[in-house]
């Protein structure tokens, strides 16, 4: 059982649900342009319509109300609120004001993500995260949003999944903007991104009384395949925070969360990257590490590890225990919601909120007109039960399921479905899946 004031919510992001990509003065984002390039999106789709939430936000809130959540996490499209001259676009901001008012009328607390990957194209053309002025642009945008939503929103996440921004957007190039950075550029861009976070925190604290702020990285925890083995857990913990220059290096947890929560990059960072370090000043680190209220973290999956006969940590490559989601990286590893939060708390010692957790399935509408998705319910039950277990040891304050709707799953397009609500993209019809009812039983029991 979670505490009475436990936050139970669902999460979405602007480009993935809103549609209406050129209404009311919205300017082009890197996703608007990335989706136009043939071959970038698996099924050739884009975000021009998707769930139509820009037009249907009142319906969205009705569904949220029915679901019984006490919070809704959504993101703001920078490109709706700021125009190409870097000035306020009031019409775009009004959409979010109206959405928040509707949520509050229904006793649902908004949790706003400022950056969920849809950077203005014009800003990316000026260098994106390699531009040293990027944090001033981000601070200006944050200033406009926080003033515009004053009295409506006090919960903010600055940046969603910095690892995906860097790794998928600038290394693997599966995501926008699809510009490949060198290692040296990567480190500079990460540092600038962290400074964006820091500047935004200062602006929010200045503008919003009683604000609650966080940063939402993602992680794939190393889970011991034997729960009793303390040495194994210790080695999994160390591996989880390791900072190494392999091809996955921008995916590490400590490179982002150590500066934010501990005030500096890990020691191993300075050793690994000694020849290509960006310019890091004391003021930067002070800016980046202003106190936050929560550790937000997105967890979907993990890996099991064991010790070999010499006590070396080895990945259990051929673990056949649980099924996989219908997307290549989503192995069902419920213990991720036990060990992930546990490791984070041990290192950073702050209350934890799961800002995303969800399952991707090949959902279809049955001939009875319903969508039966027992796999999703099973996933949620298993993960939440691990979270309940760990909540006896450390403070867990909330859980957001990803996602309310099926939506635009980035480079995978529209075929990968994570929603509690099915969306028929031909006519916009929304159908509550079985898991929609089941998740209520789990959280509202
Ligand atoms: C997150 N991985 O992305 C994003 O925050 C959402 O926008 C997205 O729709 C959702 O999860 C589902 O994909 C992730 O490789 C992308 O482990 C990749 C991974 C995890 C999360």
PDB file of C-alpha atoms in Angstrom, residues 131-325:
ATOM      1  CA  UNK A 131      25.484  26.955 -28.824  1.00  0.00           C
ATOM      2  CA  UNK A 132      26.787  28.451 -25.583  1.00  0.00           C
ATOM      3  CA  UNK A 133      23.801  30.796 -25.453  1.00  0.00           C
ATOM      4  CA  UNK A 134      21.318  27.915 -25.439  1.00  0.00           C
ATOM      5  CA  UNK A 135      20.748  28.207 -21.696  1.00  0.00           C
ATOM      6  CA  UNK A 136      19.744  31.846 -22.027  1.00  0.00           C
ATOM      7  CA  UNK A 137      17.205  30.918 -24.680  1.00  0.00           C
ATOM      8  CA  UNK A 138      15.916  28.160 -22.414  1.00  0.00           C
ATOM      9  CA  UNK A 139      15.778  30.518 -19.430  1.00  0.00           C
ATOM     10  CA  UNK A 140      13.810  33.052 -21.485  1.00  0.00           C
ATOM     11  CA  UNK A 141      11.330  30.384 -22.570  1.00  0.00           C
ATOM     12  CA  UNK A 142      11.046  29.154 -18.961  1.00  0.00           C
ATOM     13  CA  UNK A 143      10.429  32.696 -17.775  1.00  0.00           C
ATOM     14  CA  UNK A 144       7.558  33.129 -20.217  1.00  0.00           C
ATOM     15  CA  UNK A 145       5.984  29.772 -19.360  1.00  0.00           C
ATOM     16  CA  UNK A 146       6.246  30.110 -15.591  1.00  0.00           C
ATOM     17  CA  UNK A 147       4.817  33.643 -15.613  1.00  0.00           C
ATOM     18  CA  UNK A 148       2.052  32.608 -17.995  1.00  0.00           C
ATOM     19  CA  UNK A 149       1.076  29.625 -15.846  1.00  0.00           C
ATOM     20  CA  UNK A 150       1.485  31.404 -12.542  1.00  0.00           C
ATOM     21  CA  UNK A 151      -1.131  30.282 -10.039  1.00  0.00           C
ATOM     22  CA  UNK A 152      -1.887  27.214 -12.165  1.00  0.00           C
ATOM     23  CA  UNK A 153       1.334  25.212 -12.087  1.00  0.00           C
ATOM     24  CA  UNK A 154       3.914  24.777  -9.365  1.00  0.00           C
ATOM     25  CA  UNK A 155       5.331  21.379 -10.371  1.00  0.00           C
ATOM     26  CA  UNK A 156       7.975  21.399 -13.066  1.00  0.00           C
ATOM     27  CA  UNK A 157      10.350  18.975 -14.721  1.00  0.00           C
ATOM     28  CA  UNK A 158      13.030  20.868 -16.616  1.00  0.00           C
ATOM     29  CA  UNK A 159      14.252  18.269 -19.132  1.00  0.00           C
ATOM     30  CA  UNK A 160      13.061  14.796 -20.075  1.00  0.00           C
ATOM     31  CA  UNK A 161      15.588  12.019 -20.649  1.00  0.00           C
ATOM     32  CA  UNK A 162      18.765  13.937 -21.422  1.00  0.00           C
ATOM     33  CA  UNK A 163      20.360  10.601 -22.331  1.00  0.00           C
ATOM     34  CA  UNK A 164      17.926  10.092 -25.204  1.00  0.00           C
ATOM     35  CA  UNK A 165      18.423  13.671 -26.384  1.00  0.00           C
ATOM     36  CA  UNK A 166      22.154  13.045 -26.643  1.00  0.00           C
ATOM     37  CA  UNK A 167      22.368   9.372 -27.576  1.00  0.00           C
ATOM     38  CA  UNK A 168      19.392   9.060 -29.915  1.00  0.00           C
ATOM     39  CA  UNK A 169      19.450  12.600 -31.279  1.00  0.00           C
ATOM     40  CA  UNK A 170      23.184  13.150 -31.618  1.00  0.00           C
ATOM     41  CA  UNK A 171      24.957   9.803 -31.751  1.00  0.00           C
ATOM     42  CA  UNK A 172      22.781   7.003 -33.126  1.00  0.00           C
ATOM     43  CA  UNK A 173      20.822   9.693 -34.985  1.00  0.00           C
ATOM     44  CA  UNK A 174      17.534   7.805 -34.785  1.00  0.00           C
ATOM     45  CA  UNK A 175      15.908  10.924 -33.322  1.00  0.00           C
ATOM     46  CA  UNK A 176      15.808  14.594 -34.278  1.00  0.00           C
ATOM     47  CA  UNK A 177      17.864  16.476 -35.072  1.00  0.00           C
ATOM     48  CA  UNK A 178      19.942  13.487 -36.215  1.00  0.00           C
ATOM     49  CA  UNK A 179      23.228  15.373 -36.141  1.00  0.00           C
ATOM     50  CA  UNK A 180      26.174  13.260 -35.055  1.00  0.00           C
ATOM     51  CA  UNK A 181      28.458  14.764 -32.431  1.00  0.00           C
ATOM     52  CA  UNK A 182      32.045  13.797 -31.792  1.00  0.00           C
ATOM     53  CA  UNK A 183      32.927  12.750 -28.231  1.00  0.00           C
ATOM     54  CA  UNK A 184      34.247  16.221 -27.542  1.00  0.00           C
ATOM     55  CA  UNK A 185      31.108  17.901 -28.862  1.00  0.00           C
ATOM     56  CA  UNK A 186      28.985  15.461 -26.883  1.00  0.00           C
ATOM     57  CA  UNK A 187      30.605  16.494 -23.601  1.00  0.00           C
ATOM     58  CA  UNK A 188      30.159  20.155 -24.403  1.00  0.00           C
ATOM     59  CA  UNK A 189      26.518  19.632 -25.374  1.00  0.00           C
ATOM     60  CA  UNK A 190      25.838  17.658 -22.177  1.00  0.00           C
ATOM     61  CA  UNK A 191      27.384  20.430 -20.128  1.00  0.00           C
ATOM     62  CA  UNK A 192      25.268  23.049 -21.895  1.00  0.00           C
ATOM     63  CA  UNK A 193      22.169  20.929 -21.395  1.00  0.00           C
ATOM     64  CA  UNK A 194      22.896  20.737 -17.675  1.00  0.00           C
ATOM     65  CA  UNK A 195      23.329  24.495 -17.615  1.00  0.00           C
ATOM     66  CA  UNK A 196      19.927  24.843 -19.312  1.00  0.00           C
ATOM     67  CA  UNK A 197      18.506  22.793 -16.466  1.00  0.00           C
ATOM     68  CA  UNK A 198      20.261  24.977 -13.892  1.00  0.00           C
ATOM     69  CA  UNK A 199      19.134  28.270 -15.400  1.00  0.00           C
ATOM     70  CA  UNK A 200      15.585  27.000 -15.627  1.00  0.00           C
ATOM     71  CA  UNK A 201      15.666  26.047 -11.939  1.00  0.00           C
ATOM     72  CA  UNK A 202      16.741  29.610 -11.021  1.00  0.00           C
ATOM     73  CA  UNK A 203      13.951  31.079 -13.115  1.00  0.00           C
ATOM     74  CA  UNK A 204      11.282  28.770 -11.696  1.00  0.00           C
ATOM     75  CA  UNK A 205      12.384  29.444  -8.103  1.00  0.00           C
ATOM     76  CA  UNK A 206      12.300  33.169  -8.782  1.00  0.00           C
ATOM     77  CA  UNK A 207       8.884  33.177 -10.453  1.00  0.00           C
ATOM     78  CA  UNK A 208       6.882  30.435  -8.768  1.00  0.00           C
ATOM     79  CA  UNK A 209       6.228  30.440  -5.034  1.00  0.00           C
ATOM     80  CA  UNK A 210       6.308  26.965  -3.451  1.00  0.00           C
ATOM     81  CA  UNK A 211       7.571  25.391  -6.645  1.00  0.00           C
ATOM     82  CA  UNK A 212       8.518  21.716  -6.749  1.00  0.00           C
ATOM     83  CA  UNK A 213      11.180  20.972  -9.307  1.00  0.00           C
ATOM     84  CA  UNK A 214      12.917  17.956 -10.782  1.00  0.00           C
ATOM     85  CA  UNK A 215      14.924  16.645 -13.710  1.00  0.00           C
ATOM     86  CA  UNK A 216      13.843  13.419 -15.444  1.00  0.00           C
ATOM     87  CA  UNK A 217      16.616  11.201 -16.753  1.00  0.00           C
ATOM     88  CA  UNK A 218      16.041   7.608 -17.784  1.00  0.00           C
ATOM     89  CA  UNK A 219      17.911   4.503 -16.809  1.00  0.00           C
ATOM     90  CA  UNK A 220      18.181   0.798 -17.410  1.00  0.00           C
ATOM     91  CA  UNK A 221      19.097  -0.633 -14.006  1.00  0.00           C
ATOM     92  CA  UNK A 222      21.387  -3.579 -13.501  1.00  0.00           C
ATOM     93  CA  UNK A 223      19.330  -6.030 -11.465  1.00  0.00           C
ATOM     94  CA  UNK A 224      20.965  -8.815  -9.474  1.00  0.00           C
ATOM     95  CA  UNK A 225      19.586 -12.165 -10.598  1.00  0.00           C
ATOM     96  CA  UNK A 226      19.954 -13.338  -7.011  1.00  0.00           C
ATOM     97  CA  UNK A 227      18.262 -11.080  -4.483  1.00  0.00           C
ATOM     98  CA  UNK A 228      20.212 -12.435  -1.525  1.00  0.00           C
ATOM     99  CA  UNK A 229      23.680 -11.862  -2.940  1.00  0.00           C
ATOM    100  CA  UNK A 230      24.974  -8.627  -1.404  1.00  0.00           C
ATOM    101  CA  UNK A 231      28.239  -8.551  -3.323  1.00  0.00           C
ATOM    102  CA  UNK A 232      26.318  -8.914  -6.575  1.00  0.00           C
ATOM    103  CA  UNK A 233      24.007  -6.030  -5.655  1.00  0.00           C
ATOM    104  CA  UNK A 234      26.999  -3.867  -4.728  1.00  0.00           C
ATOM    105  CA  UNK A 235      28.607  -4.555  -8.094  1.00  0.00           C
ATOM    106  CA  UNK A 236      25.340  -3.844  -9.911  1.00  0.00           C
ATOM    107  CA  UNK A 237      25.124  -0.524  -8.067  1.00  0.00           C
ATOM    108  CA  UNK A 238      28.662   0.413  -9.096  1.00  0.00           C
ATOM    109  CA  UNK A 239      28.010  -0.516 -12.695  1.00  0.00           C
ATOM    110  CA  UNK A 240      24.806   1.526 -12.695  1.00  0.00           C
ATOM    111  CA  UNK A 241      26.766   4.678 -11.892  1.00  0.00           C
ATOM    112  CA  UNK A 242      29.826   3.879 -13.955  1.00  0.00           C
ATOM    113  CA  UNK A 243      31.018   6.588 -16.340  1.00  0.00           C
ATOM    114  CA  UNK A 244      32.997   5.115 -19.222  1.00  0.00           C
ATOM    115  CA  UNK A 245      33.894   6.178 -22.696  1.00  0.00           C
ATOM    116  CA  UNK A 246      32.294   3.384 -24.665  1.00  0.00           C
ATOM    117  CA  UNK A 247      29.889   3.951 -27.516  1.00  0.00           C
ATOM    118  CA  UNK A 248      27.036   4.231 -25.028  1.00  0.00           C
ATOM    119  CA  UNK A 249      28.711   6.830 -22.853  1.00  0.00           C
ATOM    120  CA  UNK A 250      26.072   9.522 -23.154  1.00  0.00           C
ATOM    121  CA  UNK A 251      23.620   7.015 -21.629  1.00  0.00           C
ATOM    122  CA  UNK A 252      25.223   6.892 -18.249  1.00  0.00           C
ATOM    123  CA  UNK A 253      23.279   8.024 -15.165  1.00  0.00           C
ATOM    124  CA  UNK A 254      26.089   9.645 -13.187  1.00  0.00           C
ATOM    125  CA  UNK A 255      27.224  11.972 -15.977  1.00  0.00           C
ATOM    126  CA  UNK A 256      23.857  13.762 -15.674  1.00  0.00           C
ATOM    127  CA  UNK A 257      22.680  13.132 -12.128  1.00  0.00           C
ATOM    128  CA  UNK A 258      25.951  13.553 -10.219  1.00  0.00           C
ATOM    129  CA  UNK A 259      26.405  17.206 -11.279  1.00  0.00           C
ATOM    130  CA  UNK A 260      22.715  17.875 -10.555  1.00  0.00           C
ATOM    131  CA  UNK A 261      22.541  16.200  -7.144  1.00  0.00           C
ATOM    132  CA  UNK A 262      26.133  16.033  -5.954  1.00  0.00           C
ATOM    133  CA  UNK A 263      27.511  19.228  -7.457  1.00  0.00           C
ATOM    134  CA  UNK A 264      30.159  17.704  -9.725  1.00  0.00           C
ATOM    135  CA  UNK A 265      30.769  15.100 -12.418  1.00  0.00           C
ATOM    136  CA  UNK A 266      32.029  11.751 -11.120  1.00  0.00           C
ATOM    137  CA  UNK A 267      35.775  11.343 -10.702  1.00  0.00           C
ATOM    138  CA  UNK A 268      35.842   8.752 -13.468  1.00  0.00           C
ATOM    139  CA  UNK A 269      34.475  11.366 -15.894  1.00  0.00           C
ATOM    140  CA  UNK A 270      37.554  13.540 -15.471  1.00  0.00           C
ATOM    141  CA  UNK A 271      39.805  10.507 -15.955  1.00  0.00           C
ATOM    142  CA  UNK A 272      37.983   8.993 -18.923  1.00  0.00           C
ATOM    143  CA  UNK A 273      37.657  12.228 -20.856  1.00  0.00           C
ATOM    144  CA  UNK A 274      40.748  14.109 -19.712  1.00  0.00           C
ATOM    145  CA  UNK A 275      41.787  15.151 -23.219  1.00  0.00           C
ATOM    146  CA  UNK A 276      38.409  16.394 -24.386  1.00  0.00           C
ATOM    147  CA  UNK A 277      36.851  18.037 -21.357  1.00  0.00           C
ATOM    148  CA  UNK A 278      34.590  21.031 -21.888  1.00  0.00           C
ATOM    149  CA  UNK A 279      35.166  24.216 -19.981  1.00  0.00           C
ATOM    150  CA  UNK A 280      33.624  23.537 -16.550  1.00  0.00           C
ATOM    151  CA  UNK A 281      33.645  26.360 -14.023  1.00  0.00           C
ATOM    152  CA  UNK A 282      32.723  26.467 -10.337  1.00  0.00           C
ATOM    153  CA  UNK A 283      29.844  28.816 -11.189  1.00  0.00           C
ATOM    154  CA  UNK A 284      28.522  26.313 -13.730  1.00  0.00           C
ATOM    155  CA  UNK A 285      28.509  23.537 -11.155  1.00  0.00           C
ATOM    156  CA  UNK A 286      26.793  25.774  -8.641  1.00  0.00           C
ATOM    157  CA  UNK A 287      24.142  26.659 -11.186  1.00  0.00           C
ATOM    158  CA  UNK A 288      23.604  23.021 -12.157  1.00  0.00           C
ATOM    159  CA  UNK A 289      23.357  21.702  -8.595  1.00  0.00           C
ATOM    160  CA  UNK A 290      20.725  23.961  -7.066  1.00  0.00           C
ATOM    161  CA  UNK A 291      18.593  21.918  -4.668  1.00  0.00           C
ATOM    162  CA  UNK A 292      15.727  20.003  -6.220  1.00  0.00           C
ATOM    163  CA  UNK A 293      12.630  18.605  -4.568  1.00  0.00           C
ATOM    164  CA  UNK A 294      12.494  15.183  -6.184  1.00  0.00           C
ATOM    165  CA  UNK A 295      14.415  12.672  -8.163  1.00  0.00           C
ATOM    166  CA  UNK A 296      12.212  12.008 -11.159  1.00  0.00           C
ATOM    167  CA  UNK A 297      13.300   9.030 -13.203  1.00  0.00           C
ATOM    168  CA  UNK A 298      11.867   7.101 -16.147  1.00  0.00           C
ATOM    169  CA  UNK A 299      12.185   3.319 -15.877  1.00  0.00           C
ATOM    170  CA  UNK A 300      10.891   0.819 -18.404  1.00  0.00           C
ATOM    171  CA  UNK A 301      13.310  -2.036 -18.399  1.00  0.00           C
ATOM    172  CA  UNK A 302      16.600  -3.331 -17.079  1.00  0.00           C
ATOM    173  CA  UNK A 303      19.086  -6.177 -17.291  1.00  0.00           C
ATOM    174  CA  UNK A 304      19.820  -9.078 -15.020  1.00  0.00           C
ATOM    175  CA  UNK A 305      23.385  -9.634 -13.891  1.00  0.00           C
ATOM    176  CA  UNK A 306      25.244 -12.426 -12.072  1.00  0.00           C
ATOM    177  CA  UNK A 307      28.772 -13.048 -10.839  1.00  0.00           C
ATOM    178  CA  UNK A 308      31.050 -15.477 -12.610  1.00  0.00           C
ATOM    179  CA  UNK A 309      33.378 -17.809 -10.737  1.00  0.00           C
ATOM    180  CA  UNK A 310      35.909 -14.994 -10.281  1.00  0.00           C
ATOM    181  CA  UNK A 311      33.225 -12.671  -8.951  1.00  0.00           C
ATOM    182  CA  UNK A 312      33.149 -10.565 -12.100  1.00  0.00           C
ATOM    183  CA  UNK A 313      29.837  -9.015 -13.016  1.00  0.00           C
ATOM    184  CA  UNK A 314      28.320 -10.615 -16.128  1.00  0.00           C
ATOM    185  CA  UNK A 315      25.147  -9.813 -17.997  1.00  0.00           C
ATOM    186  CA  UNK A 316      22.616 -12.638 -18.199  1.00  0.00           C
ATOM    187  CA  UNK A 317      22.270 -12.377 -21.962  1.00  0.00           C
ATOM    188  CA  UNK A 318      19.911 -15.290 -22.325  1.00  0.00           C
ATOM    189  CA  UNK A 319      17.361 -14.611 -19.666  1.00  0.00           C
ATOM    190  CA  UNK A 320      14.130 -16.275 -20.708  1.00  0.00           C
ATOM    191  CA  UNK A 321      12.026 -15.406 -17.675  1.00  0.00           C
ATOM    192  CA  UNK A 322       9.711 -12.655 -18.820  1.00  0.00           C
ATOM    193  CA  UNK A 323       8.218 -11.583 -22.137  1.00  0.00           C
ATOM    194  CA  UNK A 324       9.237  -8.562 -24.200  1.00  0.00           C
ATOM    195  CA  UNK A 325       7.225  -5.555 -25.256  1.00  0.00           C
TER     196      UNK A 325
END
